[in-house]
């Protein structure tokens, strides 16, 4: 159980890092103003955390 949690946390950090990197590249490519970057990153991060949390719960209780 603990091994699953540790593995999932490492996986989650890896996913969040790469999603943030891709979001940054998107902002640069589409030339989105700097003022909107913070809002975009916050939205993307919240949605990814919700996705990862529900994935963990699904794995835990299935």
Short mmCIF file of N, CA and C in Angstrom, two decimals:
data_model
loop_
_atom_site.label_atom_id
_atom_site.label_comp_id
_atom_site.label_asym_id
_atom_site.label_seq_id
_atom_site.Cartn_x
_atom_site.Cartn_y
_atom_site.Cartn_z
N UNK A 1 0.83 -1.20 0.00
CA UNK A 1 0.00 0.00 0.00
C UNK A 1 0.88 1.26 0.00
N UNK A 2 1.90 1.27 0.85
CA UNK A 2 2.81 2.41 0.92
C UNK A 2 3.61 2.52 -0.37
N UNK A 3 4.01 1.38 -0.93
CA UNK A 3 4.77 1.40 -2.18
C UNK A 3 3.94 1.99 -3.31
N UNK A 4 2.65 1.66 -3.32
CA UNK A 4 1.75 2.22 -4.33
C UNK A 4 1.66 3.74 -4.19
N UNK A 5 1.56 4.20 -2.97
CA UNK A 5 1.45 5.64 -2.73
C UNK A 5 2.73 6.37 -3.16
N UNK A 6 3.88 5.82 -2.81
CA UNK A 6 5.15 6.44 -3.17
C UNK A 6 5.32 6.46 -4.69
N UNK A 7 4.99 5.35 -5.34
CA UNK A 7 5.08 5.27 -6.80
C UNK A 7 4.16 6.28 -7.45
N UNK A 8 2.96 6.41 -6.94
CA UNK A 8 1.99 7.32 -7.52
C UNK A 8 2.41 8.78 -7.33
N UNK A 9 3.00 9.10 -6.18
CA UNK A 9 3.46 10.47 -5.92
C UNK A 9 4.60 10.82 -6.89
N UNK A 10 5.53 9.90 -7.09
CA UNK A 10 6.62 10.14 -8.03
C UNK A 10 6.07 10.31 -9.45
N UNK A 11 5.15 9.45 -9.84
CA UNK A 11 4.50 9.54 -11.14
C UNK A 11 3.78 10.88 -11.28
N UNK A 12 3.09 11.32 -10.24
CA UNK A 12 2.35 12.59 -10.28
C UNK A 12 3.27 13.79 -10.45
N UNK A 13 4.38 13.78 -9.75
CA UNK A 13 5.35 14.87 -9.89
C UNK A 13 5.89 14.92 -11.31
N UNK A 14 6.20 13.75 -11.86
CA UNK A 14 6.68 13.66 -13.24
C UNK A 14 5.64 14.22 -14.21
N UNK A 15 4.39 13.83 -14.05
CA UNK A 15 3.30 14.30 -14.92
C UNK A 15 3.11 15.81 -14.79
N UNK A 16 3.07 16.32 -13.57
CA UNK A 16 2.89 17.77 -13.36
C UNK A 16 4.03 18.57 -13.99
N UNK A 17 5.25 18.08 -13.85
CA UNK A 17 6.39 18.77 -14.45
C UNK A 17 6.25 18.86 -15.96
N UNK A 18 5.90 17.75 -16.59
CA UNK A 18 5.81 17.74 -18.05
C UNK A 18 4.59 18.52 -18.56
N UNK A 19 3.50 18.47 -17.85
CA UNK A 19 2.34 19.27 -18.25
C UNK A 19 2.65 20.76 -18.14
N UNK A 20 3.35 21.17 -17.08
CA UNK A 20 3.74 22.57 -16.94
C UNK A 20 4.70 22.99 -18.03
N UNK A 21 5.61 22.11 -18.39
CA UNK A 21 6.56 22.43 -19.46
C UNK A 21 5.83 22.60 -20.80
N UNK A 22 4.87 21.71 -21.07
CA UNK A 22 4.10 21.82 -22.31
C UNK A 22 3.21 23.06 -22.31
N UNK A 23 2.66 23.42 -21.15
CA UNK A 23 1.85 24.63 -21.04
C UNK A 23 2.70 25.86 -21.31
N UNK A 24 3.91 25.86 -20.79
CA UNK A 24 4.81 26.99 -21.03
C UNK A 24 5.14 27.10 -22.52
N UNK A 25 5.43 25.99 -23.15
CA UNK A 25 5.71 26.01 -24.59
C UNK A 25 4.50 26.50 -25.40
N UNK A 26 3.31 26.11 -24.98
CA UNK A 26 2.10 26.58 -25.65
C UNK A 26 1.95 28.09 -25.50
N UNK A 27 2.18 28.60 -24.29
CA UNK A 27 2.07 30.05 -24.07
C UNK A 27 3.07 30.81 -24.93
N UNK A 28 4.26 30.28 -25.06
CA UNK A 28 5.28 30.93 -25.88
C UNK A 28 4.92 30.86 -27.35
N UNK A 29 4.49 29.69 -27.79
CA UNK A 29 4.17 29.50 -29.20
C UNK A 29 2.98 30.36 -29.64
N UNK A 30 1.97 30.43 -28.82
CA UNK A 30 0.77 31.20 -29.16
C UNK A 30 0.88 32.67 -28.78
N UNK A 31 2.02 33.05 -28.23
CA UNK A 31 2.30 34.44 -27.85
C UNK A 31 1.22 35.01 -26.93
N UNK A 32 0.91 34.25 -25.91
CA UNK A 32 -0.07 34.69 -24.91
C UNK A 32 0.61 35.71 -24.00
N UNK A 33 -0.07 36.79 -23.68
CA UNK A 33 0.54 37.82 -22.84
C UNK A 33 0.93 37.27 -21.45
N UNK A 34 1.97 37.85 -20.89
CA UNK A 34 2.49 37.41 -19.59
C UNK A 34 1.43 37.51 -18.48
N UNK A 35 0.53 38.47 -18.60
CA UNK A 35 -0.49 38.65 -17.56
C UNK A 35 -1.41 37.44 -17.43
N UNK A 36 -1.59 36.72 -18.52
CA UNK A 36 -2.51 35.57 -18.52
C UNK A 36 -1.82 34.26 -18.15
N UNK A 37 -0.50 34.24 -18.14
CA UNK A 37 0.24 33.01 -17.85
C UNK A 37 -0.14 32.42 -16.49
N UNK A 38 -0.18 33.26 -15.48
CA UNK A 38 -0.46 32.78 -14.12
C UNK A 38 -1.84 32.10 -14.06
N UNK A 39 -2.83 32.71 -14.69
CA UNK A 39 -4.18 32.14 -14.69
C UNK A 39 -4.22 30.82 -15.46
N UNK A 40 -3.52 30.77 -16.57
CA UNK A 40 -3.49 29.54 -17.37
C UNK A 40 -2.83 28.41 -16.59
N UNK A 41 -1.67 28.70 -15.98
CA UNK A 41 -0.97 27.67 -15.21
C UNK A 41 -1.80 27.20 -14.02
N UNK A 42 -2.46 28.13 -13.34
CA UNK A 42 -3.28 27.75 -12.19
C UNK A 42 -4.42 26.83 -12.63
N UNK A 43 -5.08 27.18 -13.71
CA UNK A 43 -6.18 26.37 -14.21
C UNK A 43 -5.71 24.97 -14.62
N UNK A 44 -4.64 24.91 -15.37
CA UNK A 44 -4.11 23.62 -15.82
C UNK A 44 -3.68 22.78 -14.63
N UNK A 45 -2.98 23.38 -13.68
CA UNK A 45 -2.51 22.62 -12.52
C UNK A 45 -3.66 22.10 -11.66
N UNK A 46 -4.68 22.90 -11.47
CA UNK A 46 -5.84 22.45 -10.69
C UNK A 46 -6.52 21.27 -11.39
N UNK A 47 -6.70 21.39 -12.69
CA UNK A 47 -7.34 20.30 -13.43
C UNK A 47 -6.51 19.02 -13.41
N UNK A 48 -5.21 19.14 -13.53
CA UNK A 48 -4.34 17.95 -13.50
C UNK A 48 -4.34 17.32 -12.11
N UNK A 49 -4.32 18.13 -11.07
CA UNK A 49 -4.37 17.58 -9.71
C UNK A 49 -5.68 16.86 -9.47
N UNK A 50 -6.79 17.40 -9.95
CA UNK A 50 -8.08 16.71 -9.83
C UNK A 50 -8.03 15.39 -10.57
N UNK A 51 -7.49 15.39 -11.78
CA UNK A 51 -7.37 14.16 -12.56
C UNK A 51 -6.50 13.13 -11.84
N UNK A 52 -5.36 13.54 -11.32
CA UNK A 52 -4.48 12.61 -10.62
C UNK A 52 -5.11 12.09 -9.33
N UNK A 53 -5.83 12.95 -8.62
CA UNK A 53 -6.49 12.53 -7.37
C UNK A 53 -7.57 11.49 -7.64
N UNK A 54 -8.37 11.73 -8.66
CA UNK A 54 -9.41 10.75 -8.97
C UNK A 54 -8.81 9.46 -9.49
N UNK A 55 -7.71 9.54 -10.19
CA UNK A 55 -7.02 8.33 -10.65
C UNK A 55 -6.51 7.52 -9.47
N UNK A 56 -5.94 8.19 -8.48
CA UNK A 56 -5.43 7.51 -7.29
C UNK A 56 -6.58 6.84 -6.53
N UNK A 57 -7.67 7.56 -6.37
CA UNK A 57 -8.83 6.99 -5.67
C UNK A 57 -9.37 5.78 -6.41
N UNK A 58 -9.42 5.87 -7.74
CA UNK A 58 -9.91 4.74 -8.53
C UNK A 58 -8.99 3.53 -8.38
N UNK A 59 -7.69 3.74 -8.40
CA UNK A 59 -6.74 2.64 -8.23
C UNK A 59 -6.84 2.06 -6.83
N UNK A 60 -7.03 2.91 -5.84
CA UNK A 60 -7.07 2.48 -4.45
C UNK A 60 -8.30 1.64 -4.14
N UNK A 61 -9.44 1.98 -4.71
CA UNK A 61 -10.69 1.31 -4.35
C UNK A 61 -11.22 0.33 -5.37
N UNK A 62 -10.44 0.01 -6.39
CA UNK A 62 -10.90 -0.98 -7.37
C UNK A 62 -10.33 -2.32 -7.06
#
